[in-house]
Amino acid sequence: MTRTSLELRRRSTPLLILAVLAILGTASGLAHAQDAADVFDDAPADKKDAPADKKDAPAEKPAEKKDATEKKDAEKKDAPKPDAAKAMPKKDLGADPNVSDRDSIEFTQENVASQMNELEERMFRLSEALRSLEPENASRLKLALKFSREELILQQMKDARKLLKDAQLSKAETEVREMLAKLDHLRRLLLAEDLDFQMKLARLRQMRETLNRLDRIVQEERRELAWSKTAKEAKAAKDDFKKTEKDQAGNRGASDALASASSRLGNQGIALQKDLIRASAAMGEAEGQLSKEAADPAAVKQDEALKHLVKGRTDLGKAAEALLVELRTELQQRILAELNEMHEIQVSIRETTEAQAPRVAQKSRTALLLVTGLAPKEAELADRIDQLRALTEETEFGIALPTSLRVIGREMTHASELLKNGDPTEPTVVLEKRIEEDLLALAEAMRRLPASTPPKPGTPLPKDLRQREQELNRLIAELKMIRLLQSRVNDDTVKVDQGRPGEAILPPALKRDIETLESSQDEIRETLGKLAERYEGAPAEAPAPEEPAKPK
């Protein structure tokens, strides 16, 4: 393979990313299709033509000037008012008058769908070409292609085009907004620096999906086994045997389908596939016994199939748990790093807010622009916090951690709205300082949170001292986060109560604040309830039974 071909393949990955960005931009334009008529403005063209007319016109005489002046005054009286001119729709001078806006938007959506189809084909071809040369980029492309096909992005684009054709604009707008979110996730996959983490996360989702399907198969096999055990004593009819035989065949088909799909799980999938094949063979023999109305031999084979299914479920569950702990360990390091980085950015935002507050009070437009320019930075921090919260919920990392991240994200969103309105006053600065403190406090609590899965409710505490210390650190970390949340709600409650008027009827704004506090308090109560449910069920070690008193 020549050096030129290698360079072309290396350049193909960023080109695909640019293609995704182009599709994302076009789809974003479709979401605002109703504003398309305001893109073109005829007024500047008229202004450009005016100087040319003046230059070519000959010098007018005084009498002609007077007539021209009277004529202009009359034209001004007859001219439409500015409001009426604004109300008139503006059309593109170069556009085909026979093509409506709906046809234009429909054509744009069709063009986006064709680009998406070509993008999927390119991602597949390029991932195959880079498999030996650049395995990391090849995995990145395969992961993006898998996401695109599983989420049916291309099909959704075709559905949106049909909705536009049928003039169902409201439904079409909803579809386009969903596509925007999926395309944005696709862009993040292609640009992700933590590709290994993303691939592990995708593998965890596959394992969980497989476990859910396997649980349904196990539950159905247990039901059929229970029926077979009681069929002889109950003297089941022939139709009942046929129905159970049909159910057994359906469960075997589900097991075979899962065995075919489990190969995508790698080594864990191969082990599961063996157990499913053995279970399927036992189910087939059970079907034969049911066709002969032999309930007891069928129950023996169903029990054998159930053992293989349970074994496969147990092994896959252990593999998923090991992967989950690995993901939590990496996620903990990532969250700590991002919290420290976000703290530095938050300090910079707060310092700029404090520095520009006096100038904004003096009506400085430059200072106002600087303050409003901080709003996107604060909103970006809120988005990063929300992404971390989604990862903690997916990996089941902590009880109070997702709630803490959600609360800090709401604080950042509120600060972004204040900055967007050009408000650098003391309340804004106080809120920014509070966010800084919360980021540091959350990072401090997270350092004690272990990545291992906590014991199930009702299980006794581990006897190993190291494991006990680990569970103690987990409890302390969770309580620190809950204490942080409760202290913030308490501060907000005091603040709202101080602004409470003496009248019996509360203003609408104050009612909204009280409802927000109530919602936050309920959220904390639910989080504490989950924590109590986990630890209250763990019984202490039972004391040794006392020896009965010896009779005198």
Short mmCIF file of C-alpha atoms in Angstrom, two decimals, residues 345-361 367-375 377-378 415-416 418-433 435-436:
data_model
loop_
_atom_site.label_atom_id
_atom_site.label_comp_id
_atom_site.label_asym_id
_atom_site.label_seq_id
_atom_site.Cartn_x
_atom_site.Cartn_y
_atom_site.Cartn_z
CA ILE A 345 -13.43 28.03 35.16
CA GLN A 346 -16.09 29.02 37.70
CA VAL A 347 -13.55 31.10 39.65
CA SER A 348 -12.59 32.88 36.42
CA ILE A 349 -16.27 33.59 35.65
CA ARG A 350 -16.87 34.94 39.14
CA GLU A 351 -13.77 37.16 39.08
CA THR A 352 -14.83 38.63 35.74
CA THR A 353 -18.33 39.23 37.07
CA GLU A 354 -16.99 41.04 40.13
CA ALA A 355 -14.59 43.13 38.04
CA GLN A 356 -17.24 44.26 35.56
CA ALA A 357 -20.03 44.92 38.08
CA PRO A 358 -19.04 48.59 38.80
CA ARG A 359 -18.70 49.36 35.09
CA VAL A 360 -22.08 47.79 34.31
CA ALA A 361 -23.59 49.95 37.04
CA ALA A 367 -18.69 45.75 30.37
CA LEU A 368 -22.25 44.58 29.71
CA LEU A 369 -21.08 42.61 26.67
CA LEU A 370 -18.33 41.01 28.74
CA VAL A 371 -20.86 39.94 31.39
CA THR A 372 -23.35 38.54 28.89
CA GLY A 373 -20.46 36.75 27.17
CA LEU A 374 -19.95 34.73 30.35
CA ALA A 375 -23.41 33.14 30.02
CA LYS A 377 -19.40 29.51 29.45
CA GLU A 378 -21.66 28.96 32.46
CA ALA A 415 -26.31 31.69 37.04
CA SER A 416 -26.20 31.48 33.24
CA LEU A 418 -28.59 35.93 35.31
CA LEU A 419 -25.45 36.56 33.28
CA LYS A 420 -27.40 36.40 30.03
CA ASN A 421 -29.63 39.19 31.37
CA GLY A 422 -26.54 41.27 32.15
CA ASP A 423 -26.93 41.02 35.94
CA PRO A 424 -23.52 41.15 37.74
CA THR A 425 -25.00 42.27 41.04
CA GLU A 426 -24.28 40.82 44.47
CA PRO A 427 -26.84 37.94 44.27
CA THR A 428 -25.17 36.70 41.06
CA VAL A 429 -21.72 36.79 42.65
CA VAL A 430 -23.01 35.01 45.76
CA LEU A 431 -24.51 32.27 43.58
CA GLU A 432 -21.22 31.86 41.69
CA LYS A 433 -19.28 31.56 44.95
CA ILE A 435 -21.18 26.93 42.98
CA GLU A 436 -17.44 27.06 43.64
#
